[in-house]
Amino acid sequence: MEITLCAVIASLSVIPNKSQFFRHDSLSLSCEQRGHSSEWRVKRNTSTKINEDCSSAWNRGNQSHCLISPLYEIDSGVYWCESGADSCSNTVNISVTSAALILESPALPVNVGEAVTMRCRHKTTSSSNLTHFYKDEHLIVSSLTGNLTIRSVSKSDEGLYKCSISGAGESLESWLTVRGHPEVSAPQLAHIILPVVGVCLLLISLMLLCLWRTHKGKLDAAVSYTDVTITQEAEPHRLRVTTASFFRSIFNKRWELNQPSTQHLNLTSADQT
């Protein structure tokens, strides 16, 4: 078995966007790659052909755009786009049947969060009987409308789907591919990024505050009482004078002035003799 590796840089468009077709339906496929679509060609692997190019033998159109009408069971297979520079597109599985039922589900991948509607379609009539939908061989829902709607798809919705109607049989299985995340517009991106940036700035501010407090605590702990000399100035001596002592000192002073000195008394006595 030959395995070919290529860089996926283009996309394969499928109109109508479904993977199951009745015999004699029409299918349009085209390669979409900005600026170089003419260099691409549609290719397929079927039960009878491997790596077959889009050609006038099985389509009307050019190599990058193929219209297959009418479809037959031999057109069932895997389709993709390819260029001569080891580049390719996504692959799409197409099933053509002559049975009474088909499940109309997207042939192309859907994004997470998008709404998807699958329809169980009868070949000739619009059946009002109860329709059963299965995912990975498990019954998931029954409907009188013949439709299964997933309002917001997630990765868990990816899998093999089929449907059945009482008295009409069941459809083939189709794989629903769910891509990781929906595309986000600039305003939506701003609403997401701004709160995240605000939270990050708040956390950084709290971390810096904690580091500052830790550093400050280490500096305070490094200073001990042995490193500090406390000096105390001596209080000035104040003369405490009471009222009694004040008058006593004045009295003594006046008394001393009124008393004759000893020398004066001695001179007086000498003159008298």
XYZ file of N, CA and C in Angstrom:
819
model
N 0.845 -1.189 0.000
C 0.000 0.000 0.000
C 0.881 1.240 0.000
N 0.595 2.189 -0.865
C 1.375 3.413 -0.992
C 0.810 4.484 -0.071
N 1.696 5.093 0.721
C 1.306 6.164 1.644
C 1.953 7.456 1.167
N 1.144 8.486 0.932
C 1.636 9.766 0.449
C 1.499 10.815 1.535
N 2.585 11.525 1.832
C 2.577 12.606 2.813
C 2.613 13.932 2.083
N 1.804 14.889 2.562
C 1.759 16.196 1.918
C 1.407 17.257 2.944
N 1.684 18.502 2.598
C 1.350 19.640 3.453
C -0.046 20.142 3.097
N -0.930 20.187 4.095
C -2.315 20.598 3.856
C -2.382 22.121 3.874
N -2.481 22.731 2.692
C -2.524 24.201 2.600
C -3.724 24.671 1.780
N -4.548 23.760 1.287
C -5.737 24.119 0.506
C -6.947 23.433 1.111
N -8.130 23.752 0.581
C -9.363 23.130 1.065
C -10.198 22.663 -0.120
N -10.908 21.580 0.086
C -11.804 21.033 -0.932
C -13.220 21.472 -0.612
N -13.849 22.145 -1.563
C -15.230 22.595 -1.389
C -16.174 21.552 -1.989
N -17.264 21.255 -1.254
C -18.246 20.251 -1.682
C -19.622 20.915 -1.730
N -20.267 20.877 -2.879
C -21.611 21.450 -3.047
C -22.515 20.410 -3.703
N -23.628 20.061 -3.015
C -24.040 20.455 -1.656
C -23.160 19.813 -0.592
N -23.112 20.469 0.566
C -22.235 20.019 1.651
C -22.886 18.844 2.393
N -22.768 17.676 1.809
C -23.234 16.452 2.441
C -22.392 15.300 1.927
N -22.387 14.213 2.670
C -21.506 13.094 2.337
C -22.245 11.931 1.680
N -23.588 11.905 1.713
C -24.358 10.806 1.104
C -25.253 11.348 -0.014
N -25.314 10.596 -1.110
C -26.093 11.002 -2.279
C -26.855 9.801 -2.821
N -28.024 10.109 -3.405
C -28.749 9.086 -4.158
C -28.132 8.953 -5.546
N -28.332 7.798 -6.117
C -27.916 7.616 -7.506
C -28.626 8.654 -8.384
N -27.915 9.203 -9.365
C -28.369 10.217 -10.317
C -28.374 11.632 -9.728
N -27.932 11.783 -8.481
C -27.742 13.141 -7.955
C -26.517 13.784 -8.612
N -26.300 15.069 -8.319
C -25.142 15.799 -8.840
C -24.259 16.260 -7.690
N -22.952 16.348 -7.982
C -21.974 16.751 -6.972
C -20.936 17.669 -7.616
N -20.649 18.794 -6.949
C -19.640 19.737 -7.428
C -18.501 19.804 -6.413
N -17.262 19.659 -6.904
C -16.078 19.733 -6.049
C -15.095 20.731 -6.646
N -14.462 21.530 -5.799
C -13.489 22.502 -6.286
C -12.392 22.714 -5.254
N -11.209 23.042 -5.766
C -10.056 23.311 -4.906
C -9.989 24.804 -4.617
N -9.822 25.143 -3.348
C -9.754 26.544 -2.942
C -8.418 26.803 -2.273
N -7.602 27.624 -2.967
C -6.311 28.048 -2.432
C -6.009 29.406 -3.013
N -5.881 30.428 -2.165
C -5.812 31.816 -2.603
C -4.661 32.033 -3.603
N -5.016 32.502 -4.782
C -4.030 32.905 -5.766
C -3.482 31.817 -6.643
N -3.715 30.530 -6.303
C -3.097 29.455 -7.069
C -4.073 28.311 -7.331
N -5.354 28.606 -7.447
C -6.345 27.540 -7.618
C -6.127 26.768 -8.911
N -5.628 27.441 -9.958
C -5.460 26.777 -11.247
C -4.387 25.700 -11.213
N -3.495 25.753 -10.218
C -2.433 24.771 -10.125
C -2.862 23.505 -9.396
N -4.082 23.500 -8.891
C -4.562 22.350 -8.125
C -5.485 21.488 -8.979
N -5.588 20.241 -8.600
C -6.471 19.309 -9.304
C -7.176 18.409 -8.288
N -8.426 18.069 -8.609
C -9.208 17.187 -7.755
C -8.805 15.746 -8.058
N -8.624 14.972 -6.982
C -8.251 13.570 -7.132
C -9.153 12.718 -6.253
N -9.172 11.398 -6.535
C -10.024 10.520 -5.742
C -9.479 9.101 -5.729
N -9.882 8.379 -4.676
C -9.686 6.939 -4.574
C -11.053 6.279 -4.487
N -11.347 5.365 -5.390
C -12.623 4.641 -5.392
C -12.332 3.136 -5.335
N -13.393 2.365 -5.399
C -13.219 0.916 -5.357
C -12.557 0.377 -6.624
N -12.538 1.176 -7.691
C -11.958 0.716 -8.960
C -10.717 1.497 -9.380
N -10.533 2.730 -8.840
C -9.407 3.572 -9.242
C -8.697 4.120 -8.012
N -7.361 4.213 -8.134
C -6.546 4.779 -7.061
C -5.819 6.019 -7.596
N -5.869 7.099 -6.842
C -5.167 8.336 -7.195
C -5.561 8.831 -8.597
N -6.859 8.822 -8.825
C -7.377 9.191 -10.145
C -7.595 10.703 -10.226
N -7.143 11.296 -11.330
C -7.333 12.731 -11.551
C -8.738 13.033 -12.026
N -9.170 14.265 -11.727
C -10.415 14.755 -12.294
C -10.218 14.919 -13.801
N -11.004 14.225 -14.585
C -10.835 14.247 -16.042
C -12.188 14.228 -16.712
N -12.163 14.420 -18.025
C -13.409 14.455 -18.783
C -14.129 13.119 -18.776
N -13.440 12.055 -18.348
C -14.078 10.745 -18.323
C -15.131 10.635 -17.232
N -15.000 11.446 -16.157
C -15.978 11.320 -15.063
C -16.482 12.657 -14.546
N -16.267 13.763 -15.289
C -16.796 15.039 -14.835
C -16.919 16.009 -15.992
N -17.558 17.112 -15.712
C -17.554 18.247 -16.618
C -16.931 19.415 -15.868
N -15.793 19.949 -16.378
C -15.097 21.039 -15.723
C -13.615 20.950 -15.999
N -12.822 21.683 -15.207
C -11.376 21.598 -15.334
C -10.814 20.794 -14.171
N -9.488 20.712 -14.086
C -8.879 19.854 -13.069
C -9.104 20.351 -11.652
N -9.255 21.651 -11.456
C -9.462 22.185 -10.107
C -10.939 22.332 -9.747
N -11.831 22.054 -10.689
C -13.270 22.140 -10.440
C -13.963 21.025 -11.213
N -14.608 20.131 -10.452
C -15.240 18.968 -11.080
C -16.721 18.934 -10.749
N -17.509 18.699 -11.757
C -18.952 18.497 -11.601
C -19.270 17.074 -12.044
N -19.725 16.254 -11.107
C -20.054 14.854 -11.402
C -21.565 14.732 -11.461
N -22.083 14.464 -12.631
C -23.532 14.350 -12.828
C -23.802 13.487 -14.076
N -24.528 12.404 -13.907
C -25.117 11.890 -12.655
C -24.105 11.074 -11.852
N -24.414 10.888 -10.591
C -23.586 10.074 -9.709
C -24.024 8.613 -9.758
N -23.049 7.726 -9.595
C -23.312 6.287 -9.507
C -22.546 5.712 -8.323
N -22.872 4.490 -7.983
C -22.223 3.864 -6.841
C -20.707 3.795 -7.013
N -20.213 3.685 -8.228
C -18.768 3.605 -8.452
C -18.063 4.927 -8.169
N -18.837 6.010 -7.991
C -18.249 7.302 -7.644
C -18.016 7.446 -6.139
N -18.441 6.457 -5.367
C -18.190 6.501 -3.915
C -16.699 6.372 -3.652
N -16.210 7.187 -2.739
C -14.791 7.114 -2.413
C -14.306 8.322 -1.653
N -12.981 8.494 -1.649
C -12.329 9.599 -0.949
C -11.843 10.608 -1.976
N -12.183 11.888 -1.756
C -11.822 12.966 -2.679
C -10.926 13.974 -1.951
N -9.998 14.584 -2.719
C -9.125 15.619 -2.171
C -8.511 16.433 -3.297
N -7.818 17.521 -2.943
C -7.086 18.353 -3.903
C -5.589 18.138 -3.709
N -4.862 18.305 -4.825
C -3.425 18.069 -4.780
C -2.733 18.950 -5.804
N -1.517 19.384 -5.470
C -0.698 20.135 -6.405
C 0.596 19.364 -6.657
N 1.390 19.861 -7.604
C 2.617 19.155 -7.925
C 3.744 19.407 -6.966
N 3.516 20.204 -5.913
C 4.577 20.562 -4.974
C 4.396 19.878 -3.624
N 3.877 18.640 -3.635
C 3.659 17.862 -2.411
C 2.742 18.594 -1.439
N 1.741 19.273 -1.974
C 0.746 19.977 -1.162
C -0.624 19.394 -1.459
N -1.491 19.409 -0.468
C -2.808 18.802 -0.642
C -3.830 19.541 0.208
N -5.059 19.027 0.199
C -6.157 19.610 0.956
C -6.691 18.571 1.939
N -7.759 18.932 2.618
C -8.476 17.977 3.437
C -9.122 16.922 2.558
N -9.433 15.778 3.123
C -10.114 14.708 2.383
C -11.591 14.672 2.749
N -12.412 14.233 1.801
C -13.860 14.142 1.992
C -14.334 12.773 1.518
N -15.152 12.133 2.345
C -15.731 10.836 1.978
C -17.097 11.052 1.340
N -17.285 10.492 0.158
C -18.554 10.589 -0.572
C -19.122 9.181 -0.759
N -20.410 9.036 -0.428
C -21.098 7.744 -0.588
C -22.299 7.933 -1.486
N -22.435 7.066 -2.479
C -23.570 7.078 -3.406
C -24.304 5.757 -3.245
N -25.639 5.826 -3.101
C -26.411 4.618 -2.833
C -27.688 4.586 -3.667
N -28.167 3.395 -3.853
C -29.461 3.192 -4.511
C -30.529 2.795 -3.498
N -30.175 2.865 -2.208
C -31.132 2.521 -1.156
C -32.192 3.603 -1.024
N -33.184 3.360 -0.140
C -34.307 4.279 -0.016
C -33.996 5.464 0.886
N -32.989 5.347 1.752
C -32.689 6.404 2.723
C -31.244 6.866 2.612
N -31.040 8.142 2.854
C -29.704 8.688 3.074
C -29.756 9.627 4.277
N -28.598 9.780 4.933
C -28.462 10.747 6.021
C -27.710 11.950 5.478
N -28.395 13.078 5.428
C -27.752 14.301 4.952
C -27.051 14.976 6.129
N -25.740 14.744 6.201
C -24.903 15.323 7.255
C -23.719 16.016 6.602
N -23.076 16.990 7.276
C -21.987 17.752 6.649
C -20.825 16.860 6.222
N -20.381 17.059 4.981
C -19.189 16.350 4.507
C -17.922 17.031 4.996
N -17.984 18.346 5.194
C -16.831 19.117 5.644
C -16.830 19.234 7.164
N -15.661 19.447 7.772
C -15.593 19.595 9.235
C -16.407 20.797 9.719
N -16.957 20.682 10.922
C -17.689 21.781 11.560
C -16.891 22.241 12.763
N -17.075 23.504 13.127
C -16.343 24.083 14.258
C -17.105 23.892 15.563
N -16.348 23.782 16.634
C -16.952 23.707 17.960
C -17.821 24.933 18.197
N -19.032 24.712 18.694
C -19.951 25.807 18.987
C -20.952 26.096 17.883
N -20.733 25.565 16.688
C -21.667 25.797 15.591
C -22.896 24.893 15.731
N -23.967 25.279 15.038
C -25.180 24.465 15.009
C -25.134 23.543 13.796
N -25.528 22.303 13.989
C -25.511 21.295 12.927
C -26.878 20.623 12.874
N -27.420 20.495 11.664
C -28.687 19.802 11.458
C -28.470 18.633 10.496
N -28.879 17.442 10.908
C -28.831 16.253 10.067
C -30.260 15.867 9.694
N -30.412 15.424 8.456
C -31.748 15.101 7.964
C -31.769 13.687 7.417
N -32.753 12.919 7.845
C -32.954 11.580 7.301
C -33.942 11.707 6.138
N -33.436 11.478 4.935
C -34.226 11.762 3.729
C -34.594 10.476 2.991
N -35.882 10.355 2.650
C -36.378 9.224 1.857
C -36.244 9.559 0.380
N -35.992 8.551 -0.420
C -35.705 8.768 -1.836
C -36.890 9.325 -2.604
N -38.075 8.865 -2.312
C -39.235 9.234 -3.132
C -40.318 9.976 -2.366
N -40.463 9.699 -1.101
C -41.564 10.296 -0.342
C -41.042 11.032 0.881
N -41.921 11.879 1.414
C -41.630 12.561 2.668
C -42.333 11.796 3.779
N -41.576 10.931 4.442
C -42.169 10.042 5.437
C -42.496 10.792 6.719
N -43.666 10.474 7.290
C -44.068 11.048 8.577
C -43.902 10.038 9.704
N -43.279 8.907 9.375
C -43.050 7.899 10.408
C -41.929 8.346 11.355
N -41.869 7.695 12.495
C -40.862 8.018 13.488
C -39.466 7.689 12.947
N -38.559 8.674 13.065
C -37.191 8.513 12.581
C -36.256 8.353 13.772
N -35.368 7.375 13.665
C -34.412 7.098 14.734
C -33.008 7.490 14.261
N -32.288 8.165 15.151
C -30.916 8.575 14.842
C -29.955 7.835 15.775
N -28.840 7.393 15.186
C -27.855 6.607 15.921
C -26.483 7.281 15.815
N -25.739 7.186 16.900
C -24.336 7.621 16.919
C -23.498 6.474 17.457
N -22.538 6.055 16.639
C -21.654 4.937 17.014
C -22.471 3.718 17.436
N -23.513 3.435 16.631
C -24.385 2.262 16.811
C -25.304 2.352 18.029
N -25.377 3.521 18.669
C -26.260 3.683 19.827
C -27.374 4.672 19.481
N -28.626 4.300 19.802
C -29.765 5.190 19.566
C -29.626 6.414 20.461
N -29.694 7.594 19.852
C -29.542 8.826 20.638
C -30.835 9.631 20.706
N -31.674 9.569 19.644
C -32.914 10.335 19.660
C -33.855 9.798 18.589
N -35.157 9.993 18.823
C -36.186 9.670 17.834
C -36.973 10.938 17.538
N -37.338 11.120 16.268
C -37.953 12.385 15.853
C -39.060 12.131 14.852
N -40.121 12.939 14.951
C -41.206 12.878 13.966
C -40.944 13.802 12.783
N -40.009 14.713 12.916
C -39.691 15.645 11.827
C -38.652 15.096 10.862
N -37.924 14.073 11.283
C -36.864 13.527 10.435
C -35.566 14.302 10.522
N -35.479 15.233 11.464
C -34.275 16.061 11.612
C -33.637 15.850 12.977
N -32.332 15.954 13.007
C -31.569 15.936 14.245
C -30.730 17.213 14.278
N -30.965 18.062 15.267
C -30.249 19.336 15.375
C -29.406 19.351 16.635
N -28.129 19.667 16.455
C -27.215 19.881 17.575
C -26.921 21.375 17.594
N -27.423 22.070 18.595
C -27.357 23.534 18.592
C -25.930 24.052 18.792
N -25.123 23.351 19.535
C -23.731 23.781 19.759
C -22.868 22.531 19.848
N -22.214 22.197 18.758
C -21.462 20.944 18.717
C -20.187 21.056 19.550
N -19.737 19.928 20.058
C -18.476 19.822 20.781
C -17.716 18.615 20.249
N -16.510 18.442 20.733
C -15.698 17.324 20.274
C -16.339 15.984 20.605
N -17.139 15.954 21.652
C -17.805 14.695 22.017
C -18.883 14.292 21.022
N -19.329 15.238 20.161
C -20.340 14.916 19.146
C -19.728 14.284 17.908
N -18.421 14.234 17.837
C -17.760 13.627 16.689
C -17.984 12.124 16.692
N -18.274 11.563 15.509
C -18.492 10.117 15.430
C -19.266 9.712 14.188
N -19.687 8.444 14.163
C -20.435 7.871 13.042
C -21.931 7.970 13.313
N -22.654 8.559 12.352
C -24.101 8.739 12.484
C -24.824 7.994 11.365
N -26.035 7.535 11.687
C -26.935 6.957 10.687
C -28.359 7.136 11.172
N -29.316 6.878 10.294
C -30.731 7.011 10.658
C -31.518 5.829 10.111
N -32.707 5.635 10.647
C -33.599 4.566 10.178
C -35.036 5.022 10.312
N -35.888 4.518 9.378
C -37.325 4.785 9.397
C -38.037 3.451 9.246
N -39.039 3.263 10.075
C -39.783 1.995 10.026
C -40.371 1.777 8.634
N -40.111 0.613 8.065
C -40.625 0.272 6.752
C -39.757 0.738 5.604
N -38.717 1.560 5.871
C -37.843 2.069 4.807
C -36.394 1.632 4.969
N -36.099 1.001 6.086
C -34.735 0.547 6.307
C -33.895 1.602 7.010
N -32.594 1.549 6.791
C -31.677 2.490 7.419
C -30.665 3.002 6.402
N -30.049 4.120 6.758
C -29.090 4.771 5.867
C -27.698 4.198 6.074
N -26.769 4.637 5.230
C -25.359 4.358 5.456
C -24.867 5.218 6.618
N -23.679 4.902 7.109
C -23.078 5.696 8.175
C -22.215 6.807 7.587
N -22.219 7.943 8.263
C -21.380 9.078 7.876
C -20.640 9.594 9.101
N -19.383 9.973 8.873
C -18.553 10.480 9.972
C -18.696 11.996 10.072
N -19.004 12.477 11.267
C -19.060 13.911 11.533
C -17.739 14.338 12.164
N -17.037 15.251 11.505
C -15.754 15.756 12.003
C -15.960 17.111 12.657
N -15.445 17.263 13.886
C -15.566 18.509 14.651
C -14.172 19.067 14.875
N -13.962 20.298 14.430
C -12.669 20.958 14.627
C -12.623 21.647 15.976
N -11.381 21.812 16.481
C -11.141 22.251 17.854
C -11.878 23.457 18.346
N -11.676 24.623 17.741
C -12.219 25.859 18.297
C -12.790 26.723 17.189
N -13.863 27.442 17.484
C -14.421 28.356 16.477
C -13.524 29.558 16.287
N -13.628 30.186 15.131
C -12.861 31.394 14.873
C -13.401 32.537 15.729
N -12.488 33.309 16.293
C -12.861 34.400 17.193
C -12.580 35.723 16.501
N -13.577 36.600 16.462
C -13.405 37.909 15.847
C -12.574 38.808 16.752
N -12.134 39.952 16.205
C -11.290 40.878 16.970
C -11.989 41.401 18.228
N -13.267 41.868 18.159
C -13.921 42.324 19.400
C -14.048 41.217 20.431
N -14.376 39.998 19.978
C -14.473 38.886 20.920
C -13.118 38.584 21.533
N -12.069 38.674 20.704
C -10.727 38.417 21.211
C -10.331 39.456 22.258
N -10.728 40.706 22.023
C -10.419 41.758 22.998
C -11.133 41.503 24.325
N -12.393 41.066 24.265
C -13.135 40.766 25.494
C -12.494 39.622 26.258
N -11.806 38.730 25.566
C -11.158 37.602 26.224
C -9.801 38.002 26.789
N -9.031 38.766 25.989
C -7.654 39.077 26.361
C -7.586 40.095 27.494
N -8.442 41.144 27.445
C -8.352 42.209 28.451
C -8.548 41.694 29.879
N -9.570 40.869 30.170
C -9.670 40.350 31.541
C -8.472 39.498 31.941
N -7.945 38.735 30.999
C -6.783 37.892 31.308
C -5.574 38.758 31.661
N -5.360 39.827 30.863
C -4.242 40.735 31.143
C -4.432 41.414 32.499
N -5.669 41.817 32.805
C -5.928 42.447 34.095
C -5.628 41.524 35.258
N -6.034 40.264 35.158
C -5.761 39.290 36.226
C -4.259 39.067 36.374
N -3.550 38.978 35.239
C -2.093 38.779 35.287
C -1.401 39.957 35.979
N -1.811 41.188 35.649
C -1.221 42.361 36.292
C -1.504 42.373 37.795
N -2.713 41.972 38.180
C -3.051 41.927 39.598
C -2.180 40.914 40.331
N -1.990 39.729 39.723
C -1.151 38.714 40.354
C 0.291 39.176 40.478
N 0.804 39.848 39.432
C 2.172 40.354 39.488
C 2.311 41.392 40.599
N 1.312 42.278 40.734
C 1.352 43.292 41.793
C 1.365 42.649 43.173
N 0.542 41.614 43.377
C 0.505 40.922 44.664
C 1.832 40.233 44.954
N 2.447 39.641 43.935
C 3.741 38.978 44.126
C 4.820 39.982 44.517
N 4.843 41.151 43.846
C 5.819 42.176 44.181
C 5.613 42.699 45.599
N 4.343 42.851 46.001
C 4.056 43.309 47.362
C 4.544 42.307 48.395
N 4.322 41.008 48.124
C 4.786 39.968 49.047
C 6.301 39.945 49.135
N 6.981 40.090 47.993
C 8.442 40.119 47.999
C 8.964 41.316 48.776
N 8.330 42.488 48.626
C 8.752 43.683 49.343
C 8.590 43.507 50.850
N 7.469 42.937 51.259
C 7.240 42.727 52.686
C 8.232 41.719 53.256
N 8.521 40.673 52.506
C 9.501 39.680 52.969
C 10.882 40.299 53.114
N 11.285 41.084 52.132
C 12.585 41.746 52.182
C 12.663 42.732 53.341
N 11.602 43.481 53.564
C 11.564 44.444 54.663
C 11.649 43.727 56.006
N 10.965 42.586 56.143
C 11.029 41.829 57.387
C 12.427 41.326 57.684
N 13.164 40.914 56.656
C 14.543 40.458 56.857
C 15.439 41.595 57.328
N 15.246 42.799 56.782
C 16.043 43.944 57.200
C 15.762 44.319 58.651
N 14.498 44.282 59.057
C 14.143 44.600 60.445
C 14.726 43.584 61.412
N 14.718 42.296 61.014
C 15.221 41.244 61.892
C 16.740 41.320 62.043
N 17.432 41.944 61.104
C 18.902 42.023 61.151
C 19.395 43.028 62.180
N 18.557 43.916 62.700
C 18.937 44.925 63.690
C 18.591 44.423 65.087
N 19.627 44.236 66.001
C 19.396 43.766 67.369
C 19.651 44.897 68.349
N 19.265 44.654 69.621
C 19.427 45.687 70.629
C 20.897 45.895 70.999
N 21.726 44.898 70.737
C 23.155 45.056 71.033
C 23.816 46.028 70.084
N 23.170 46.271 68.961
C 23.731 47.186 67.983
C 23.320 48.629 68.233
N 22.502 48.837 69.234
C 21.947 50.160 69.480
C 22.430 50.660 70.837
N 22.993 51.863 70.914
C 23.425 52.493 72.158
C 22.454 53.617 72.491
N 21.838 53.471 73.649
C 20.842 54.446 74.070
C 21.507 55.401 75.063
N 21.528 56.645 74.745
C 22.105 57.668 75.644
C 20.991 58.502 76.222
N 21.176 58.838 77.531
C 20.166 59.624 78.227
C 20.825 60.874 78.811
N 20.379 62.012 78.392
C 20.949 63.262 78.880
C 20.559 63.485 80.339
N 21.557 63.939 81.104
C 21.286 64.212 82.523
C 20.416 65.443 82.656
N 19.498 65.343 83.544
C 18.610 66.465 83.747
C 19.381 67.598 84.454
N 19.198 68.850 84.085
C 19.899 69.969 84.762
C 19.474 70.093 86.218
N 20.484 70.426 87.066
C 20.196 70.566 88.497
C 19.432 71.861 88.747
N 18.344 71.733 89.350
C 17.506 72.891 89.628
C 17.563 73.188 91.129
N 17.745 74.490 91.457
C 17.769 74.932 92.863
C 16.347 75.141 93.331
N 16.023 74.377 94.337
C 14.667 74.467 94.860
C 14.683 75.437 96.051
N 13.991 76.532 95.917
C 13.953 77.559 96.963
C 12.531 77.696 97.458
N 12.340 77.513 98.742
C 11.011 77.663 99.325
C 10.848 79.076 99.848
N 9.654 79.443 100.198
C 9.363 80.800 100.698
C 10.049 81.060 102.043
N 10.049 80.057 102.908
C 10.651 80.223 104.247
C 12.156 80.438 104.164
N 12.763 79.630 103.321
C 14.233 79.764 103.204
C 14.595 81.096 102.561
N 13.766 81.572 101.652
C 14.041 82.854 101.006
C 14.044 84.002 102.016
N 12.971 84.072 102.860
C 12.909 85.147 103.855
C 13.980 84.991 104.927
N 14.328 83.719 105.251
C 15.373 83.492 106.241
C 16.716 84.025 105.752
N 16.960 83.822 104.478
C 18.240 84.299 103.952
C 18.290 85.832 103.948
N 17.171 86.479 103.609
C 17.134 87.938 103.640
C 17.318 88.473 105.058
N 16.689 87.844 106.034
C 16.791 88.273 107.423
C 18.229 88.157 107.936
N 18.836 87.046 107.633
C 20.213 86.827 108.071
C 21.139 87.859 107.447
N 20.882 88.196 106.211
C 21.740 89.150 105.517
C 21.621 90.521 106.154
N 20.409 90.925 106.465
C 20.206 92.235 107.096
C 20.770 92.245 108.509
N 20.681 91.164 109.185
C 21.209 91.091 110.556
C 22.722 91.229 110.545
N 23.321 90.596 109.563
C 24.772 90.683 109.459
C 25.205 92.124 109.158
N 24.418 92.843 108.363
C 24.781 94.225 108.056
C 24.638 95.152 109.275
N 23.682 94.873 110.143
C 23.454 95.699 111.324
C 24.461 95.443 112.455
N 25.105 94.305 112.485
C 26.066 93.981 113.535
C 27.410 94.599 113.194
N 28.045 95.240 114.175
C 29.401 95.804 113.943
C 30.390 94.685 113.816
N 31.365 94.930 112.956
C 32.366 93.896 112.766
C 33.286 93.822 113.963
N 33.970 92.720 114.109
C 34.876 92.480 115.253
C 36.029 93.456 115.245
N 36.505 93.829 114.044
C 37.625 94.760 113.953
C 37.228 96.139 114.442
N 35.993 96.522 114.110
C 35.523 97.833 114.551
C 35.429 97.889 116.063
N 34.939 96.809 116.654
C 34.825 96.795 118.121
C 36.200 96.868 118.792
N 37.147 96.189 118.208
C 38.471 96.183 118.798
C 39.123 97.590 118.722
N 38.910 98.301 117.640
C 39.484 99.650 117.517
C 38.862 100.584 118.524
N 37.604 100.471 118.717
C 36.901 101.336 119.645
C 37.410 101.149 121.079
N 37.615 99.887 121.426
C 38.110 99.598 122.781
C 39.490 100.163 122.982
N 40.335 100.156 121.998
C 41.709 100.639 122.111
C 41.739 102.151 122.298
N 40.879 102.863 121.624
C 40.869 104.312 121.751
C 40.445 104.723 123.154
N 39.546 103.972 123.701
C 39.070 104.349 125.037
C 40.139 104.159 126.099
N 41.017 103.236 125.911
C 42.067 103.054 126.909
C 43.174 104.056 126.728
